[in-house]
Structure formats: structure tokens, C-alpha cells
mmCIF file of C-alpha atoms in Angstrom:
data_model
loop_
_atom_site.group_PDB
_atom_site.id
_atom_site.type_symbol
_atom_site.label_atom_id
_atom_site.label_comp_id
_atom_site.label_asym_id
_atom_site.label_seq_id
_atom_site.Cartn_x
_atom_site.Cartn_y
_atom_site.Cartn_z
ATOM 1 C CA UNK A 1 80.383 -137.602 118.173
ATOM 2 C CA UNK A 2 82.980 -138.553 120.276
ATOM 3 C CA UNK A 3 85.030 -136.818 123.022
ATOM 4 C CA UNK A 4 87.082 -135.381 121.518
ATOM 5 C CA UNK A 5 85.317 -133.570 118.741
ATOM 6 C CA UNK A 6 83.068 -131.850 121.301
ATOM 7 C CA UNK A 7 86.744 -130.968 123.648
ATOM 8 C CA UNK A 8 86.804 -127.467 121.065
ATOM 9 C CA UNK A 9 83.406 -126.053 121.711
ATOM 10 C CA UNK A 10 83.594 -126.995 125.187
ATOM 11 C CA UNK A 11 86.349 -124.876 126.586
ATOM 12 C CA UNK A 12 85.645 -122.170 123.146
ATOM 13 C CA UNK A 13 81.664 -121.700 125.167
ATOM 14 C CA UNK A 14 84.121 -121.879 128.514
ATOM 15 C CA UNK A 15 86.253 -119.420 127.508
ATOM 16 C CA UNK A 16 83.646 -117.198 125.860
ATOM 17 C CA UNK A 17 81.577 -117.265 129.693
ATOM 18 C CA UNK A 18 84.988 -116.751 130.984
ATOM 19 C CA UNK A 19 85.396 -112.986 128.554
ATOM 20 C CA UNK A 20 81.710 -111.934 129.916
ATOM 21 C CA UNK A 21 82.727 -112.412 133.616
ATOM 22 C CA UNK A 22 85.534 -109.674 132.722
ATOM 23 C CA UNK A 23 84.051 -107.546 130.378
ATOM 24 C CA UNK A 24 81.273 -107.386 133.504
ATOM 25 C CA UNK A 25 84.238 -107.324 136.357
ATOM 26 C CA UNK A 26 85.728 -104.470 134.107
ATOM 27 C CA UNK A 27 82.426 -102.539 134.577
ATOM 28 C CA UNK A 28 81.674 -103.039 137.200
ATOM 29 C CA UNK A 29 85.096 -101.550 138.440
ATOM 30 C CA UNK A 30 84.814 -98.788 135.909
ATOM 31 C CA UNK A 31 81.379 -97.217 137.476
ATOM 32 C CA UNK A 32 82.676 -96.575 140.718
ATOM 33 C CA UNK A 33 86.485 -95.192 140.209
ATOM 34 C CA UNK A 34 87.282 -91.272 140.213
ATOM 35 C CA UNK A 35 90.506 -91.286 137.934
ATOM 36 C CA UNK A 36 91.392 -93.047 134.747
ATOM 37 C CA UNK A 37 92.729 -96.459 135.231
ATOM 38 C CA UNK A 38 95.862 -98.161 133.409
ATOM 39 C CA UNK A 39 95.184 -101.862 132.358
ATOM 40 C CA UNK A 40 97.867 -103.592 133.889
ATOM 41 C CA UNK A 41 96.242 -102.521 137.139
ATOM 42 C CA UNK A 42 93.056 -103.711 136.278
ATOM 43 C CA UNK A 43 94.399 -107.124 135.875
ATOM 44 C CA UNK A 44 96.296 -107.123 138.858
ATOM 45 C CA UNK A 45 93.632 -106.177 140.767
ATOM 46 C CA UNK A 46 91.348 -108.232 138.729
ATOM 47 C CA UNK A 47 93.210 -111.843 138.793
ATOM 48 C CA UNK A 48 92.909 -111.699 134.707
ATOM 49 C CA UNK A 49 95.986 -111.137 131.907
ATOM 50 C CA UNK A 50 97.324 -107.720 131.455
ATOM 51 C CA UNK A 51 96.341 -108.974 127.470
ATOM 52 C CA UNK A 52 92.639 -110.379 128.163
ATOM 53 C CA UNK A 53 92.158 -106.999 130.029
ATOM 54 C CA UNK A 54 93.171 -104.346 127.533
ATOM 55 C CA UNK A 55 91.278 -106.308 124.441
ATOM 56 C CA UNK A 56 88.405 -106.536 126.724
ATOM 57 C CA UNK A 57 88.762 -103.042 126.977
ATOM 58 C CA UNK A 58 89.293 -101.669 123.971
ATOM 59 C CA UNK A 59 85.706 -103.782 122.677
ATOM 60 C CA UNK A 60 84.145 -102.295 126.058
ATOM 61 C CA UNK A 61 85.233 -99.016 124.415
ATOM 62 C CA UNK A 62 83.954 -99.797 120.519
ATOM 63 C CA UNK A 63 81.021 -101.875 121.627
ATOM 64 C CA UNK A 64 79.356 -98.247 123.671
ATOM 65 C CA UNK A 65 80.350 -96.774 120.559
ATOM 66 C CA UNK A 66 78.455 -98.976 118.287
ATOM 67 C CA UNK A 67 75.547 -99.240 119.625
ATOM 68 C CA UNK A 68 75.645 -95.491 120.312
ATOM 69 C CA UNK A 69 75.371 -95.653 123.936
ATOM 70 C CA UNK A 70 74.920 -92.041 127.040
ATOM 71 C CA UNK A 71 78.637 -92.858 127.390
ATOM 72 C CA UNK A 72 82.007 -94.565 126.572
ATOM 73 C CA UNK A 73 85.230 -96.024 127.328
ATOM 74 C CA UNK A 74 88.033 -93.678 127.088
ATOM 75 C CA UNK A 75 91.991 -93.742 126.904
ATOM 76 C CA UNK A 76 93.329 -90.903 128.111
ATOM 77 C CA UNK A 77 97.279 -90.230 129.015
ATOM 78 C CA UNK A 78 96.317 -92.019 133.015
ATOM 79 C CA UNK A 79 94.272 -95.099 131.742
ATOM 80 C CA UNK A 80 90.859 -95.665 131.262
ATOM 81 C CA UNK A 81 88.129 -94.197 132.164
ATOM 82 C CA UNK A 82 83.752 -94.035 131.742
ATOM 83 C CA UNK A 83 82.597 -90.889 130.794
ATOM 84 C CA UNK A 84 79.629 -89.443 129.593
ATOM 85 C CA UNK A 85 79.187 -88.396 125.868
ATOM 86 C CA UNK A 86 79.919 -85.368 124.777
ATOM 87 C CA UNK A 87 77.228 -85.049 123.019
ATOM 88 C CA UNK A 88 74.737 -86.501 126.023
ATOM 89 C CA UNK A 89 75.836 -83.431 128.097
ATOM 90 C CA UNK A 90 74.006 -81.209 127.755
ATOM 91 C CA UNK A 91 71.480 -82.341 128.536
ATOM 92 C CA UNK A 92 73.171 -84.221 131.786
ATOM 93 C CA UNK A 93 74.015 -80.104 132.661
ATOM 94 C CA UNK A 94 70.638 -78.981 132.309
ATOM 95 C CA UNK A 95 69.756 -82.290 134.647
ATOM 96 C CA UNK A 96 71.789 -82.000 137.176
ATOM 97 C CA UNK A 97 71.746 -77.615 137.047
ATOM 98 C CA UNK A 98 68.492 -76.168 135.717
ATOM 99 C CA UNK A 99 65.890 -79.446 137.264
ATOM 100 C CA UNK A 100 63.681 -77.834 139.866
ATOM 101 C CA UNK A 101 62.458 -81.353 140.907
ATOM 102 C CA UNK A 102 66.432 -82.796 141.460
ATOM 103 C CA UNK A 103 66.763 -82.275 144.852
ATOM 104 C CA UNK A 104 69.741 -82.450 146.875
ATOM 105 C CA UNK A 105 70.119 -85.669 148.749
ATOM 106 C CA UNK A 106 70.979 -86.368 152.258
ATOM 107 C CA UNK A 107 74.318 -87.658 150.970
ATOM 108 C CA UNK A 108 75.157 -84.789 148.618
ATOM 109 C CA UNK A 109 73.956 -81.969 151.524
ATOM 110 C CA UNK A 110 76.245 -83.491 154.186
ATOM 111 C CA UNK A 111 79.519 -83.077 151.289
ATOM 112 C CA UNK A 112 78.776 -79.814 150.398
ATOM 113 C CA UNK A 113 78.789 -78.603 154.119
ATOM 114 C CA UNK A 114 81.834 -80.702 154.388
ATOM 115 C CA UNK A 115 83.877 -78.622 151.644
ATOM 116 C CA UNK A 116 81.738 -75.191 152.359
ATOM 117 C CA UNK A 117 83.302 -75.531 156.500
ATOM 118 C CA UNK A 118 86.476 -77.104 155.393
ATOM 119 C CA UNK A 119 87.538 -75.839 151.593
ATOM 120 C CA UNK A 120 89.992 -75.535 149.996
ATOM 121 C CA UNK A 121 89.145 -79.349 150.368
ATOM 122 C CA UNK A 122 90.329 -82.771 148.730
ATOM 123 C CA UNK A 123 88.149 -84.987 147.875
ATOM 124 C CA UNK A 124 90.036 -87.878 150.599
ATOM 125 C CA UNK A 125 89.709 -85.555 153.268
ATOM 126 C CA UNK A 126 85.911 -84.945 152.484
ATOM 127 C CA UNK A 127 85.232 -88.577 152.380
ATOM 128 C CA UNK A 128 87.027 -89.142 155.331
ATOM 129 C CA UNK A 129 84.916 -86.798 157.038
ATOM 130 C CA UNK A 130 81.634 -88.428 156.074
ATOM 131 C CA UNK A 131 83.089 -92.147 156.148
ATOM 132 C CA UNK A 132 82.038 -93.146 153.252
ATOM 133 C CA UNK A 133 83.562 -92.674 149.513
ATOM 134 C CA UNK A 134 82.661 -89.137 148.402
ATOM 135 C CA UNK A 135 83.900 -88.902 144.713
ATOM 136 C CA UNK A 136 80.606 -89.848 143.105
ATOM 137 C CA UNK A 137 78.595 -87.221 145.469
ATOM 138 C CA UNK A 138 81.446 -84.947 144.497
ATOM 139 C CA UNK A 139 81.166 -85.426 141.045
ATOM 140 C CA UNK A 140 77.270 -84.204 141.057
ATOM 141 C CA UNK A 141 77.543 -81.655 143.221
ATOM 142 C CA UNK A 142 79.983 -80.726 140.169
ATOM 143 C CA UNK A 143 77.989 -80.788 137.412
ATOM 144 C CA UNK A 144 75.609 -79.326 139.522
ATOM 145 C CA UNK A 145 77.863 -75.273 139.365
ATOM 146 C CA UNK A 146 77.511 -75.944 143.343
ATOM 147 C CA UNK A 147 81.400 -76.589 143.826
ATOM 148 C CA UNK A 148 84.058 -77.167 141.739
ATOM 149 C CA UNK A 149 88.308 -77.201 141.803
ATOM 150 C CA UNK A 150 90.518 -74.822 143.857
ATOM 151 C CA UNK A 151 93.883 -76.086 142.380
ATOM 152 C CA UNK A 152 96.075 -78.751 143.599
ATOM 153 C CA UNK A 153 97.436 -79.900 147.095
ATOM 154 C CA UNK A 154 101.116 -78.753 147.145
ATOM 155 C CA UNK A 155 101.941 -81.594 149.252
ATOM 156 C CA UNK A 156 100.292 -84.298 147.776
ATOM 157 C CA UNK A 157 99.322 -83.139 144.717
ATOM 158 C CA UNK A 158 95.079 -84.200 145.165
ATOM 159 C CA UNK A 159 92.884 -81.179 143.748
ATOM 160 C CA UNK A 160 90.923 -79.795 145.945
ATOM 161 C CA UNK A 161 87.144 -78.783 145.488
ATOM 162 C CA UNK A 162 85.619 -74.961 147.408
ATOM 163 C CA UNK A 163 82.405 -73.622 146.351
ATOM 164 C CA UNK A 164 81.061 -71.387 143.711
ATOM 165 C CA UNK A 165 79.012 -67.779 143.499
ATOM 166 C CA UNK A 166 76.415 -70.145 142.589
ATOM 167 C CA UNK A 167 76.124 -71.802 145.441
ATOM 168 C CA UNK A 168 76.247 -68.802 147.449
ATOM 169 C CA UNK A 169 72.746 -68.049 145.085
ATOM 170 C CA UNK A 170 71.296 -70.290 146.098
ATOM 171 C CA UNK A 171 72.242 -70.307 149.419
ATOM 172 C CA UNK A 172 70.924 -66.444 149.388
ATOM 173 C CA UNK A 173 74.326 -65.849 150.698
ATOM 174 C CA UNK A 174 76.411 -62.670 149.922
ATOM 175 C CA UNK A 175 79.982 -64.209 151.264
ATOM 176 C CA UNK A 176 81.365 -67.389 153.439
ATOM 177 C CA UNK A 177 81.400 -65.378 155.813
ATOM 178 C CA UNK A 178 77.270 -65.726 156.372
ATOM 179 C CA UNK A 179 77.781 -69.132 156.470
ATOM 180 C CA UNK A 180 75.907 -70.814 159.719
ATOM 181 C CA UNK A 181 78.622 -71.012 162.673
ATOM 182 C CA UNK A 182 78.325 -75.160 162.497
ATOM 183 C CA UNK A 183 82.068 -75.978 161.975
ATOM 184 C CA UNK A 184 82.681 -76.766 165.461
ATOM 185 C CA UNK A 185 80.488 -79.405 164.332
ATOM 186 C CA UNK A 186 83.166 -81.340 162.224
ATOM 187 C CA UNK A 187 86.005 -83.106 162.924
ATOM 188 C CA UNK A 188 89.537 -80.717 163.766
ATOM 189 C CA UNK A 189 91.661 -83.365 162.955
ATOM 190 C CA UNK A 190 90.988 -83.060 159.158
ATOM 191 C CA UNK A 191 94.495 -81.675 158.726
ATOM 192 C CA UNK A 192 95.559 -84.816 159.713
ATOM 193 C CA UNK A 193 94.540 -86.947 157.146
ATOM 194 C CA UNK A 194 95.649 -87.895 154.614
ATOM 195 C CA UNK A 195 93.960 -87.492 151.057
ATOM 196 C CA UNK A 196 93.349 -91.078 150.952
ATOM 197 C CA UNK A 197 91.761 -90.915 153.757
ATOM 198 C CA UNK A 198 94.111 -92.239 156.372
ATOM 199 C CA UNK A 199 95.618 -90.265 159.317
ATOM 200 C CA UNK A 200 98.628 -89.244 158.693
ATOM 201 C CA UNK A 201 101.590 -90.149 160.204
#
């Protein structure tokens, strides 16, 4: 067999490896984003052609649906994002909210404390106080019914969060005024932090 005959097969194999790597990288990124991302933003971040990224996103979405995964990849107005499949919502809510054996992690407790004492507050500001990205923890707290959306910041448009009545019920409190006086231990300059977690100029 000549070199010329081998070349097309080798190129196809290389393309297949590249496609697998792209799909893998897209999955890794989409698992950590906290809002839908456009294909061109993903392409720019991964250094890949927009067309290749768009095709890979469509393929992943179809694959997840065909295999009946517990999550799916949806395109909404703002872009692409991984969501829990609707038919799994009841199971997820039961696990996160009703399950008595599921305890809050240290990260969740710290995040909940920041929201409780600085509410209404954006995810960016919560992350700035804790010094780490809190998007995943915030989603968990929302699913468990401990915090909820409380409108948008007028200046930045960022979604604000507050604690719920369920939070007060679980802690045995009549209202937020009954919270222990821990606010002095939180940074005073949180108001000077923008919703990306950076200090505003």
C-alpha cells in the first residue's frame, strides 16, 4: 500500500481525534459556566473555528437526548448551557431539598452566611467575599430552597439573591433580625466590589 493511499485515512483519524478533543473541551467548559454561552464565545475561548464549535454543540445536544441522559444541552436566547432534564426535576429537588441525609458542605454554609448577612447580593459579590467562585454552590442553595432570586441590580443588571422563608424555618428563626451578630466579620468593602468580583474603580 502506498503512502498516498494511507494519507486520507490518517487525516480522517486525526480529524476524529480533534473532534473528540473539541467535544471533551466543550463539555468541560459547559459544566462550569453559570449562564448560557454563545458558540462564538466558546470558539474564541477554545481557539477553534466557530463552525466546528457550532457543529459539535449540535452533535452533543442530539447525543445527550438520544442516550436519555439526566441532563441535556440546550440553546436558549443567550447561548448554550447544560440543564437538568425536565423529567428528572422531581428527583433532583427531592435529593437536594427533602433528603434529610444530605448535609450542607462547608462551602455551602459559608456561601449561605454571606447571602444571609449581605442580602440582597449578587453571585459575583458573594464570590468576592469568599475568594472563590460560588456559582455552583449558589445553584445548589437555590435548588434546596434556601435562597432565591430577588430581582436585579439597577446599575449592573446582575441577579440578586436573598434567603427564603424555608431558610428561616430550618434555622428556627422568626426573621432576619434574629440572626446572630456575625456581620462585623464580613468585609466592609463589599459594596465597592462589582459583580465580576473585582474592586470597582
